[in-house]
Each structure stands twice: as C-alpha cells, then as structure tokens.
C-alpha cells in the first residue's frame, strides 16, 4: 500500500513540474552553414547566388528564414515550404533543402525553411500551438507579399513539423494549402508525451498544449501525401495511420515502407523518395 502511495505521489510531483513542450520542442542556439562545401552529395549542389537568409517577425520574436531560389520568381514559381523536424536548428536539414531544390532538375522549385522560436538563431521560446502558428503565419505572410498563391504552394512537413502543418491545412493558413506532404508525422500531443516520457497518462495532466492531427486532417479538403516507415520508433506508424486516414479530401496517397525508420529518405534512398514526391507534386 505504502509503495503505491509513493509511486502516485512521485507521479503527481512529476506532472506538476513537467511540461510536454519542454520535452518535445528542444530547439537550441546554433550556427548556419548553408554552402555547397557542407553538402555530402555533389548532385545536391545549388547555385550559391540563390541561397538567401532573411528574417521576419512573429509577435516580438525574430524568425530566421532560408530561401533557395530567385526572389523575383516567387510570383510565378512553385514554392515548397519545408517545416523541419525536432533538431536544434534548421542547419541539420540543409542537405534536404538543397536536394528538394533540385528535384527533377536543378532549381526546379523555390524552397523555403525557417527556424521556430528558440531554434537556431530565431529568438524567443516555442511554447505551444499558438507560438508555432504565429511563426508559420509570419513566414506565409512574407510569401504572400511576394505574390505566392495557393496553386503554387506546397507545404512539406517532417516529423514534428506536423504540429504546424496540421492546423494550417485545416484552415489556419493565410495562403490556403492545396498540396500537403506529411513525412513521418507526429499525430497528437498525447502520443508525443507518451513516446517521450514513457508515461501512459493523458497529456492534459502535463500541459495545456493541444494537438490532434486526426481532427486537422478530417478538416483538410485538398491533396495529401503521407510517407512513413513501419520501423519508426520516434513517430510510430500506427499512431499516424489513424490520423492520416481520417483525411477525406480531394486526393490521398500513402507510401509506407516496411524496412524504414524515422530517417525515411536515407532508409529508402533518394531515387524512391524523389519518385514519390515528384509524382505527387506533378499529378
């Protein structure tokens, strides 16, 4: 009896001190090295005159943005907005952005990525769905000001990027999303909390953060591509499946790989990764 009381008291103490946002949003200050010399694969090299760093503001915080392409062509180019996964900064995704910029042919698409608050050189702290949505809105507002419209916007979310992409696709985007790519997405605040902490408790006991991808996808009316590996231990495919298959929009495609984990592109290889992405983008 006493042992059970001690365990329960420990859980109460833990839930009073732990917030899920501190567990799952772990950005950190970092430098950026967006050059060809830092790319391992020469086929991913880009025209370095097309590598641009810029800033916008989310509330009172500065959001750091990487754009690969020509500013002057945003009003006519197809732009892929990449929402990166849970790493200290977007520098870790530089090779992916360069690769996407060259899908099919060099600089076929303009590609944009940004750091959430508290990641890389972006200031402030990412706290919940409100701060993530505000960061996204500030970036999309900049793109809209450059002439980007819905039929030329593709949102590509990797892992925890789904926390931003889901609500945006469900109606929270200044430029409505017509094509959405979800790669190894996280599915809900409850599943992230349980996978991060090992505690089978309702997320409401630990945080006010609320995120439910199933609800978002049921409210997203347009085209969706879902890519996932069955060996993914970070974002379990079973959790994502029920969320993604709640989509009832104009088009849905899934690409599930039995021998792949969370590092999907590297597990399945560039040839397959490119094939699936291009088929969806060009359909």
PDB file of C-alpha atoms in Angstrom:
ATOM      1  CA  UNK A   1       0.000   0.000   0.000  1.00  0.00           C
ATOM      2  CA  UNK A   2       2.748   2.441   1.020  1.00  0.00           C
ATOM      3  CA  UNK A   3       4.653   1.621  -2.185  1.00  0.00           C
ATOM      4  CA  UNK A   4       1.616   2.552  -4.297  1.00  0.00           C
ATOM      5  CA  UNK A   5       1.219   5.823  -2.393  1.00  0.00           C
ATOM      6  CA  UNK A   6       4.866   6.699  -3.009  1.00  0.00           C
ATOM      7  CA  UNK A   7       4.552   5.928  -6.731  1.00  0.00           C
ATOM      8  CA  UNK A   8       1.386   8.007  -7.009  1.00  0.00           C
ATOM      9  CA  UNK A   9       2.975  10.912  -5.131  1.00  0.00           C
ATOM     10  CA  UNK A  10       6.003  10.754  -7.430  1.00  0.00           C
ATOM     11  CA  UNK A  11       3.763  10.909 -10.490  1.00  0.00           C
ATOM     12  CA  UNK A  12       1.928  13.907  -9.071  1.00  0.00           C
ATOM     13  CA  UNK A  13       5.238  15.665  -8.472  1.00  0.00           C
ATOM     14  CA  UNK A  14       6.404  14.841 -11.988  1.00  0.00           C
ATOM     15  CA  UNK A  15       3.213  16.085 -13.611  1.00  0.00           C
ATOM     16  CA  UNK A  16       3.434  19.333 -11.657  1.00  0.00           C
ATOM     17  CA  UNK A  17       6.968  20.002 -12.909  1.00  0.00           C
ATOM     18  CA  UNK A  18       6.999  18.627 -16.446  1.00  0.00           C
ATOM     19  CA  UNK A  19       5.502  20.329 -19.458  1.00  0.00           C
ATOM     20  CA  UNK A  20       5.263  18.450 -22.729  1.00  0.00           C
ATOM     21  CA  UNK A  21       6.517  21.459 -24.681  1.00  0.00           C
ATOM     22  CA  UNK A  22       9.830  21.225 -22.806  1.00  0.00           C
ATOM     23  CA  UNK A  23      10.042  17.549 -23.737  1.00  0.00           C
ATOM     24  CA  UNK A  24       9.153  17.735 -27.396  1.00  0.00           C
ATOM     25  CA  UNK A  25      10.273  21.198 -28.521  1.00  0.00           C
ATOM     26  CA  UNK A  26      14.019  21.188 -27.984  1.00  0.00           C
ATOM     27  CA  UNK A  27      15.419  23.920 -30.168  1.00  0.00           C
ATOM     28  CA  UNK A  28      18.792  25.417 -29.250  1.00  0.00           C
ATOM     29  CA  UNK A  29      21.062  28.250 -30.439  1.00  0.00           C
ATOM     30  CA  UNK A  30      23.216  27.282 -33.396  1.00  0.00           C
ATOM     31  CA  UNK A  31      25.161  28.456 -36.417  1.00  0.00           C
ATOM     32  CA  UNK A  32      24.138  28.091 -40.063  1.00  0.00           C
ATOM     33  CA  UNK A  33      26.359  26.634 -42.797  1.00  0.00           C
ATOM     34  CA  UNK A  34      24.318  26.909 -45.971  1.00  0.00           C
ATOM     35  CA  UNK A  35      27.057  26.321 -48.555  1.00  0.00           C
ATOM     36  CA  UNK A  36      27.848  23.701 -51.172  1.00  0.00           C
ATOM     37  CA  UNK A  37      31.001  22.768 -49.248  1.00  0.00           C
ATOM     38  CA  UNK A  38      28.857  21.352 -46.429  1.00  0.00           C
ATOM     39  CA  UNK A  39      26.811  19.110 -48.747  1.00  0.00           C
ATOM     40  CA  UNK A  40      27.969  15.496 -48.897  1.00  0.00           C
ATOM     41  CA  UNK A  41      26.468  14.768 -52.314  1.00  0.00           C
ATOM     42  CA  UNK A  42      27.633  16.869 -55.254  1.00  0.00           C
ATOM     43  CA  UNK A  43      24.339  16.277 -57.094  1.00  0.00           C
ATOM     44  CA  UNK A  44      22.668  18.406 -54.421  1.00  0.00           C
ATOM     45  CA  UNK A  45      24.858  21.443 -55.097  1.00  0.00           C
ATOM     46  CA  UNK A  46      22.939  24.622 -55.787  1.00  0.00           C
ATOM     47  CA  UNK A  47      23.752  27.983 -57.336  1.00  0.00           C
ATOM     48  CA  UNK A  48      25.035  29.754 -54.228  1.00  0.00           C
ATOM     49  CA  UNK A  49      23.751  33.087 -55.534  1.00  0.00           C
ATOM     50  CA  UNK A  50      20.277  31.641 -54.942  1.00  0.00           C
ATOM     51  CA  UNK A  51      20.893  30.948 -51.238  1.00  0.00           C
ATOM     52  CA  UNK A  52      19.230  33.682 -49.205  1.00  0.00           C
ATOM     53  CA  UNK A  53      18.865  34.271 -45.495  1.00  0.00           C
ATOM     54  CA  UNK A  54      16.194  36.646 -44.310  1.00  0.00           C
ATOM     55  CA  UNK A  55      14.182  37.455 -41.220  1.00  0.00           C
ATOM     56  CA  UNK A  56      10.593  38.116 -40.322  1.00  0.00           C
ATOM     57  CA  UNK A  57       8.885  38.745 -37.011  1.00  0.00           C
ATOM     58  CA  UNK A  58       6.490  36.579 -35.013  1.00  0.00           C
ATOM     59  CA  UNK A  59       4.970  38.667 -32.237  1.00  0.00           C
ATOM     60  CA  UNK A  60       8.127  40.285 -30.798  1.00  0.00           C
ATOM     61  CA  UNK A  61      10.490  37.484 -31.812  1.00  0.00           C
ATOM     62  CA  UNK A  62      12.748  37.240 -34.853  1.00  0.00           C
ATOM     63  CA  UNK A  63      12.263  34.249 -37.158  1.00  0.00           C
ATOM     64  CA  UNK A  64      15.229  33.164 -39.263  1.00  0.00           C
ATOM     65  CA  UNK A  65      14.405  32.005 -42.799  1.00  0.00           C
ATOM     66  CA  UNK A  66      16.351  30.207 -45.519  1.00  0.00           C
ATOM     67  CA  UNK A  67      15.174  30.613 -49.110  1.00  0.00           C
ATOM     68  CA  UNK A  68      16.768  28.816 -52.049  1.00  0.00           C
ATOM     69  CA  UNK A  69      15.623  30.323 -55.342  1.00  0.00           C
ATOM     70  CA  UNK A  70      15.016  33.686 -57.013  1.00  0.00           C
ATOM     71  CA  UNK A  71      13.020  36.310 -55.140  1.00  0.00           C
ATOM     72  CA  UNK A  72      11.894  37.786 -58.441  1.00  0.00           C
ATOM     73  CA  UNK A  73      10.264  34.491 -59.463  1.00  0.00           C
ATOM     74  CA  UNK A  74       8.192  33.801 -56.329  1.00  0.00           C
ATOM     75  CA  UNK A  75       5.197  35.327 -58.082  1.00  0.00           C
ATOM     76  CA  UNK A  76       5.432  32.619 -60.766  1.00  0.00           C
ATOM     77  CA  UNK A  77       7.436  29.711 -59.258  1.00  0.00           C
ATOM     78  CA  UNK A  78       6.089  26.736 -57.331  1.00  0.00           C
ATOM     79  CA  UNK A  79       7.352  27.116 -53.762  1.00  0.00           C
ATOM     80  CA  UNK A  80       7.893  24.247 -51.327  1.00  0.00           C
ATOM     81  CA  UNK A  81       7.643  25.401 -47.709  1.00  0.00           C
ATOM     82  CA  UNK A  82       9.504  22.871 -45.570  1.00  0.00           C
ATOM     83  CA  UNK A  83       8.623  22.541 -41.872  1.00  0.00           C
ATOM     84  CA  UNK A  84      11.583  20.781 -40.300  1.00  0.00           C
ATOM     85  CA  UNK A  85      11.735  18.183 -37.551  1.00  0.00           C
ATOM     86  CA  UNK A  86      12.838  18.414 -33.938  1.00  0.00           C
ATOM     87  CA  UNK A  87      16.524  19.275 -34.135  1.00  0.00           C
ATOM     88  CA  UNK A  88      18.337  22.224 -32.515  1.00  0.00           C
ATOM     89  CA  UNK A  89      18.279  24.219 -35.757  1.00  0.00           C
ATOM     90  CA  UNK A  90      17.369  24.034 -39.436  1.00  0.00           C
ATOM     91  CA  UNK A  91      21.067  23.684 -40.273  1.00  0.00           C
ATOM     92  CA  UNK A  92      20.598  19.913 -39.853  1.00  0.00           C
ATOM     93  CA  UNK A  93      18.155  19.938 -42.786  1.00  0.00           C
ATOM     94  CA  UNK A  94      20.306  21.915 -45.214  1.00  0.00           C
ATOM     95  CA  UNK A  95      21.128  18.854 -47.339  1.00  0.00           C
ATOM     96  CA  UNK A  96      17.419  18.015 -47.589  1.00  0.00           C
ATOM     97  CA  UNK A  97      16.522  21.541 -48.703  1.00  0.00           C
ATOM     98  CA  UNK A  98      19.256  21.549 -51.349  1.00  0.00           C
ATOM     99  CA  UNK A  99      18.044  18.173 -52.576  1.00  0.00           C
ATOM    100  CA  UNK A 100      14.432  19.356 -52.794  1.00  0.00           C
ATOM    101  CA  UNK A 101      15.507  22.453 -54.724  1.00  0.00           C
ATOM    102  CA  UNK A 102      16.902  20.111 -57.379  1.00  0.00           C
ATOM    103  CA  UNK A 103      14.022  17.615 -57.602  1.00  0.00           C
ATOM    104  CA  UNK A 104      13.805  16.606 -61.253  1.00  0.00           C
ATOM    105  CA  UNK A 105      16.241  19.314 -62.354  1.00  0.00           C
ATOM    106  CA  UNK A 106      18.391  21.982 -60.746  1.00  0.00           C
ATOM    107  CA  UNK A 107      16.363  24.766 -59.137  1.00  0.00           C
ATOM    108  CA  UNK A 108      13.101  23.431 -60.425  1.00  0.00           C
ATOM    109  CA  UNK A 109      11.402  24.703 -57.276  1.00  0.00           C
ATOM    110  CA  UNK A 110      11.892  27.537 -54.838  1.00  0.00           C
ATOM    111  CA  UNK A 111      12.321  26.101 -51.340  1.00  0.00           C
ATOM    112  CA  UNK A 112      11.837  27.845 -48.008  1.00  0.00           C
ATOM    113  CA  UNK A 113      12.585  26.667 -44.474  1.00  0.00           C
ATOM    114  CA  UNK A 114      12.583  28.552 -41.195  1.00  0.00           C
ATOM    115  CA  UNK A 115      13.529  28.008 -37.575  1.00  0.00           C
ATOM    116  CA  UNK A 116      10.778  28.011 -34.974  1.00  0.00           C
ATOM    117  CA  UNK A 117      11.239  30.309 -31.985  1.00  0.00           C
ATOM    118  CA  UNK A 118      14.197  29.228 -29.862  1.00  0.00           C
ATOM    119  CA  UNK A 119      15.673  27.099 -32.675  1.00  0.00           C
ATOM    120  CA  UNK A 120      18.941  28.150 -34.314  1.00  0.00           C
ATOM    121  CA  UNK A 121      19.086  31.940 -34.473  1.00  0.00           C
ATOM    122  CA  UNK A 122      15.341  32.512 -34.079  1.00  0.00           C
ATOM    123  CA  UNK A 123      14.690  34.310 -30.804  1.00  0.00           C
ATOM    124  CA  UNK A 124      12.187  33.534 -28.065  1.00  0.00           C
ATOM    125  CA  UNK A 125      10.846  30.149 -26.990  1.00  0.00           C
ATOM    126  CA  UNK A 126       8.439  27.772 -28.748  1.00  0.00           C
ATOM    127  CA  UNK A 127       5.787  27.013 -26.169  1.00  0.00           C
ATOM    128  CA  UNK A 128       2.616  25.666 -27.750  1.00  0.00           C
ATOM    129  CA  UNK A 129       0.452  25.520 -30.858  1.00  0.00           C
ATOM    130  CA  UNK A 130      -0.150  29.271 -30.648  1.00  0.00           C
ATOM    131  CA  UNK A 131       3.517  30.221 -30.990  1.00  0.00           C
ATOM    132  CA  UNK A 132       4.045  27.682 -33.783  1.00  0.00           C
ATOM    133  CA  UNK A 133       1.026  29.011 -35.694  1.00  0.00           C
ATOM    134  CA  UNK A 134       2.233  32.593 -35.297  1.00  0.00           C
ATOM    135  CA  UNK A 135       5.682  31.696 -36.664  1.00  0.00           C
ATOM    136  CA  UNK A 136       4.095  29.990 -39.669  1.00  0.00           C
ATOM    137  CA  UNK A 137       1.754  32.903 -40.310  1.00  0.00           C
ATOM    138  CA  UNK A 138       4.623  35.408 -40.328  1.00  0.00           C
ATOM    139  CA  UNK A 139       6.522  33.365 -42.932  1.00  0.00           C
ATOM    140  CA  UNK A 140       3.472  32.757 -45.138  1.00  0.00           C
ATOM    141  CA  UNK A 141       2.589  36.441 -44.912  1.00  0.00           C
ATOM    142  CA  UNK A 142       6.021  37.253 -46.344  1.00  0.00           C
ATOM    143  CA  UNK A 143       5.467  34.791 -49.209  1.00  0.00           C
ATOM    144  CA  UNK A 144       2.033  36.223 -49.900  1.00  0.00           C
ATOM    145  CA  UNK A 145       3.580  39.669 -50.090  1.00  0.00           C
ATOM    146  CA  UNK A 146       5.938  38.348 -52.773  1.00  0.00           C
ATOM    147  CA  UNK A 147       2.989  37.180 -54.887  1.00  0.00           C
ATOM    148  CA  UNK A 148       2.687  33.498 -53.950  1.00  0.00           C
ATOM    149  CA  UNK A 149      -0.787  31.999 -54.395  1.00  0.00           C
ATOM    150  CA  UNK A 150      -2.413  28.719 -53.359  1.00  0.00           C
ATOM    151  CA  UNK A 151      -1.941  26.834 -56.613  1.00  0.00           C
ATOM    152  CA  UNK A 152       1.852  27.239 -56.338  1.00  0.00           C
ATOM    153  CA  UNK A 153       2.320  26.494 -52.627  1.00  0.00           C
ATOM    154  CA  UNK A 154       3.318  23.033 -51.405  1.00  0.00           C
ATOM    155  CA  UNK A 155       3.697  22.516 -47.658  1.00  0.00           C
ATOM    156  CA  UNK A 156       6.091  19.703 -46.703  1.00  0.00           C
ATOM    157  CA  UNK A 157       6.136  18.747 -43.008  1.00  0.00           C
ATOM    158  CA  UNK A 158       8.706  16.411 -41.488  1.00  0.00           C
ATOM    159  CA  UNK A 159       8.027  14.776 -38.108  1.00  0.00           C
ATOM    160  CA  UNK A 160       7.196  17.488 -35.572  1.00  0.00           C
ATOM    161  CA  UNK A 161       6.567  19.879 -38.450  1.00  0.00           C
ATOM    162  CA  UNK A 162       3.114  18.282 -38.487  1.00  0.00           C
ATOM    163  CA  UNK A 163       2.285  20.280 -35.335  1.00  0.00           C
ATOM    164  CA  UNK A 164       2.327  23.369 -37.539  1.00  0.00           C
ATOM    165  CA  UNK A 165       1.148  21.867 -40.827  1.00  0.00           C
ATOM    166  CA  UNK A 166      -1.947  20.151 -39.433  1.00  0.00           C
ATOM    167  CA  UNK A 167      -3.764  23.237 -38.112  1.00  0.00           C
ATOM    168  CA  UNK A 168      -2.571  25.283 -41.106  1.00  0.00           C
ATOM    169  CA  UNK A 169      -4.038  22.765 -43.547  1.00  0.00           C
ATOM    170  CA  UNK A 170      -7.301  22.661 -41.609  1.00  0.00           C
ATOM    171  CA  UNK A 171      -7.909  26.326 -42.354  1.00  0.00           C
ATOM    172  CA  UNK A 172      -5.229  28.195 -40.448  1.00  0.00           C
ATOM    173  CA  UNK A 173      -3.112  29.285 -43.399  1.00  0.00           C
ATOM    174  CA  UNK A 174      -3.123  32.795 -44.843  1.00  0.00           C
ATOM    175  CA  UNK A 175      -2.483  31.106 -48.196  1.00  0.00           C
ATOM    176  CA  UNK A 176      -4.831  28.078 -48.298  1.00  0.00           C
ATOM    177  CA  UNK A 177      -2.922  24.809 -48.705  1.00  0.00           C
ATOM    178  CA  UNK A 178      -3.801  22.772 -51.786  1.00  0.00           C
ATOM    179  CA  UNK A 179      -0.943  20.240 -51.609  1.00  0.00           C
ATOM    180  CA  UNK A 180       0.354  18.842 -48.320  1.00  0.00           C
ATOM    181  CA  UNK A 181       3.168  16.326 -47.780  1.00  0.00           C
ATOM    182  CA  UNK A 182       3.410  14.668 -44.372  1.00  0.00           C
ATOM    183  CA  UNK A 183       6.623  12.702 -43.817  1.00  0.00           C
ATOM    184  CA  UNK A 184       6.792  10.591 -40.627  1.00  0.00           C
ATOM    185  CA  UNK A 185       4.330  12.935 -38.861  1.00  0.00           C
ATOM    186  CA  UNK A 186       3.684  13.134 -35.149  1.00  0.00           C
ATOM    187  CA  UNK A 187      -0.016  12.566 -34.536  1.00  0.00           C
ATOM    188  CA  UNK A 188      -1.127  14.067 -31.189  1.00  0.00           C
ATOM    189  CA  UNK A 189       0.120  15.717 -28.016  1.00  0.00           C
ATOM    190  CA  UNK A 190      -0.897  12.592 -26.090  1.00  0.00           C
ATOM    191  CA  UNK A 191       1.141  10.209 -28.254  1.00  0.00           C
ATOM    192  CA  UNK A 192       4.173  12.518 -28.282  1.00  0.00           C
ATOM    193  CA  UNK A 193       4.065  12.804 -24.496  1.00  0.00           C
ATOM    194  CA  UNK A 194       3.767   9.060 -24.009  1.00  0.00           C
ATOM    195  CA  UNK A 195       6.533   8.267 -26.514  1.00  0.00           C
ATOM    196  CA  UNK A 196       8.819  10.933 -24.989  1.00  0.00           C
ATOM    197  CA  UNK A 197       8.263  10.180 -21.311  1.00  0.00           C
ATOM    198  CA  UNK A 198       7.043   6.588 -21.214  1.00  0.00           C
ATOM    199  CA  UNK A 199       4.082   7.709 -19.122  1.00  0.00           C
ATOM    200  CA  UNK A 200       0.646   6.389 -20.116  1.00  0.00           C
ATOM    201  CA  UNK A 201      -1.132   9.465 -18.818  1.00  0.00           C
ATOM    202  CA  UNK A 202      -3.449  11.972 -20.503  1.00  0.00           C
ATOM    203  CA  UNK A 203      -1.407  14.859 -21.924  1.00  0.00           C
ATOM    204  CA  UNK A 204      -3.813  17.248 -20.169  1.00  0.00           C
ATOM    205  CA  UNK A 205      -2.154  16.242 -16.873  1.00  0.00           C
ATOM    206  CA  UNK A 206       1.170  17.617 -18.093  1.00  0.00           C
ATOM    207  CA  UNK A 207       0.431  20.545 -20.378  1.00  0.00           C
ATOM    208  CA  UNK A 208      -2.070  22.918 -21.918  1.00  0.00           C
ATOM    209  CA  UNK A 209      -0.595  22.084 -25.320  1.00  0.00           C
ATOM    210  CA  UNK A 210      -3.243  20.526 -27.544  1.00  0.00           C
ATOM    211  CA  UNK A 211      -2.564  18.929 -30.907  1.00  0.00           C
ATOM    212  CA  UNK A 212      -4.674  16.336 -32.734  1.00  0.00           C
ATOM    213  CA  UNK A 213      -3.686  15.577 -36.324  1.00  0.00           C
ATOM    214  CA  UNK A 214      -6.730  13.361 -36.915  1.00  0.00           C
ATOM    215  CA  UNK A 215      -9.048  16.305 -36.370  1.00  0.00           C
ATOM    216  CA  UNK A 216      -6.901  18.524 -38.576  1.00  0.00           C
ATOM    217  CA  UNK A 217      -6.799  16.016 -41.426  1.00  0.00           C
ATOM    218  CA  UNK A 218     -10.548  15.440 -41.266  1.00  0.00           C
ATOM    219  CA  UNK A 219     -10.908  19.194 -41.856  1.00  0.00           C
ATOM    220  CA  UNK A 220      -8.335  19.442 -44.660  1.00  0.00           C
ATOM    221  CA  UNK A 221     -10.133  19.399 -48.034  1.00  0.00           C
ATOM    222  CA  UNK A 222      -7.324  19.156 -50.570  1.00  0.00           C
ATOM    223  CA  UNK A 223      -4.470  16.854 -51.708  1.00  0.00           C
ATOM    224  CA  UNK A 224      -2.422  14.857 -49.204  1.00  0.00           C
ATOM    225  CA  UNK A 225       0.656  12.619 -49.442  1.00  0.00           C
ATOM    226  CA  UNK A 226       1.677  10.611 -46.368  1.00  0.00           C
ATOM    227  CA  UNK A 227       5.107   8.898 -46.214  1.00  0.00           C
ATOM    228  CA  UNK A 228       6.178   6.717 -43.278  1.00  0.00           C
ATOM    229  CA  UNK A 229       8.384   3.816 -42.236  1.00  0.00           C
ATOM    230  CA  UNK A 230       6.992   0.883 -40.272  1.00  0.00           C
ATOM    231  CA  UNK A 231      10.138   0.755 -38.090  1.00  0.00           C
ATOM    232  CA  UNK A 232       9.740   4.367 -36.949  1.00  0.00           C
ATOM    233  CA  UNK A 233      10.146   4.444 -33.165  1.00  0.00           C
ATOM    234  CA  UNK A 234      10.017   8.257 -32.909  1.00  0.00           C
ATOM    235  CA  UNK A 235       6.650   8.689 -34.607  1.00  0.00           C
ATOM    236  CA  UNK A 236       5.052   5.224 -34.613  1.00  0.00           C
ATOM    237  CA  UNK A 237       3.287   4.447 -37.866  1.00  0.00           C
ATOM    238  CA  UNK A 238       0.253   3.013 -36.059  1.00  0.00           C
ATOM    239  CA  UNK A 239      -0.340   6.345 -34.327  1.00  0.00           C
ATOM    240  CA  UNK A 240      -0.008   8.258 -37.577  1.00  0.00           C
ATOM    241  CA  UNK A 241      -2.180   5.865 -39.601  1.00  0.00           C
ATOM    242  CA  UNK A 242      -5.461   6.615 -37.872  1.00  0.00           C
ATOM    243  CA  UNK A 243      -4.758  10.335 -38.069  1.00  0.00           C
ATOM    244  CA  UNK A 244      -3.759  10.441 -41.722  1.00  0.00           C
ATOM    245  CA  UNK A 245      -6.541   8.115 -42.881  1.00  0.00           C
ATOM    246  CA  UNK A 246      -9.122  10.432 -41.368  1.00  0.00           C
ATOM    247  CA  UNK A 247      -8.480  12.661 -44.387  1.00  0.00           C
ATOM    248  CA  UNK A 248     -11.445  12.762 -46.775  1.00  0.00           C
ATOM    249  CA  UNK A 249     -10.246  15.490 -49.116  1.00  0.00           C
ATOM    250  CA  UNK A 250      -9.835  15.617 -52.879  1.00  0.00           C
ATOM    251  CA  UNK A 251      -6.862  13.208 -53.053  1.00  0.00           C
ATOM    252  CA  UNK A 252      -4.997  10.934 -50.638  1.00  0.00           C
ATOM    253  CA  UNK A 253      -1.872   8.870 -51.234  1.00  0.00           C
ATOM    254  CA  UNK A 254       0.239   6.918 -48.777  1.00  0.00           C
ATOM    255  CA  UNK A 255       3.706   5.427 -49.187  1.00  0.00           C
ATOM    256  CA  UNK A 256       4.558   3.054 -46.324  1.00  0.00           C
ATOM    257  CA  UNK A 257       7.907   1.244 -46.156  1.00  0.00           C
ATOM    258  CA  UNK A 258       8.295  -1.930 -44.033  1.00  0.00           C
ATOM    259  CA  UNK A 259      12.080  -1.648 -43.545  1.00  0.00           C
ATOM    260  CA  UNK A 260      12.345   2.115 -42.964  1.00  0.00           C
ATOM    261  CA  UNK A 261      12.529   4.116 -39.759  1.00  0.00           C
ATOM    262  CA  UNK A 262      12.280   7.799 -38.897  1.00  0.00           C
ATOM    263  CA  UNK A 263      15.151   8.766 -41.229  1.00  0.00           C
ATOM    264  CA  UNK A 264      12.944   7.891 -44.172  1.00  0.00           C
ATOM    265  CA  UNK A 265      14.838   9.485 -47.068  1.00  0.00           C
ATOM    266  CA  UNK A 266      18.096   7.788 -46.110  1.00  0.00           C
ATOM    267  CA  UNK A 267      16.398   4.459 -45.422  1.00  0.00           C
ATOM    268  CA  UNK A 268      14.574   4.216 -48.760  1.00  0.00           C
ATOM    269  CA  UNK A 269      17.131   6.079 -50.890  1.00  0.00           C
ATOM    270  CA  UNK A 270      16.894   9.240 -52.972  1.00  0.00           C
ATOM    271  CA  UNK A 271      15.580   7.533 -56.093  1.00  0.00           C
ATOM    272  CA  UNK A 272      12.428   6.226 -54.399  1.00  0.00           C
ATOM    273  CA  UNK A 273      11.984   9.344 -52.268  1.00  0.00           C
ATOM    274  CA  UNK A 274      12.223  11.591 -55.335  1.00  0.00           C
ATOM    275  CA  UNK A 275       9.868   9.399 -57.363  1.00  0.00           C
ATOM    276  CA  UNK A 276       7.061   9.550 -54.820  1.00  0.00           C
ATOM    277  CA  UNK A 277       7.436  13.284 -54.229  1.00  0.00           C
ATOM    278  CA  UNK A 278       7.542  14.223 -57.920  1.00  0.00           C
ATOM    279  CA  UNK A 279       4.560  12.025 -58.781  1.00  0.00           C
ATOM    280  CA  UNK A 280       2.529  13.790 -56.113  1.00  0.00           C
ATOM    281  CA  UNK A 281       3.719  17.309 -56.911  1.00  0.00           C
ATOM    282  CA  UNK A 282       3.150  16.915 -60.650  1.00  0.00           C
ATOM    283  CA  UNK A 283      -0.129  14.997 -60.532  1.00  0.00           C
TER     284      UNK A 283
END
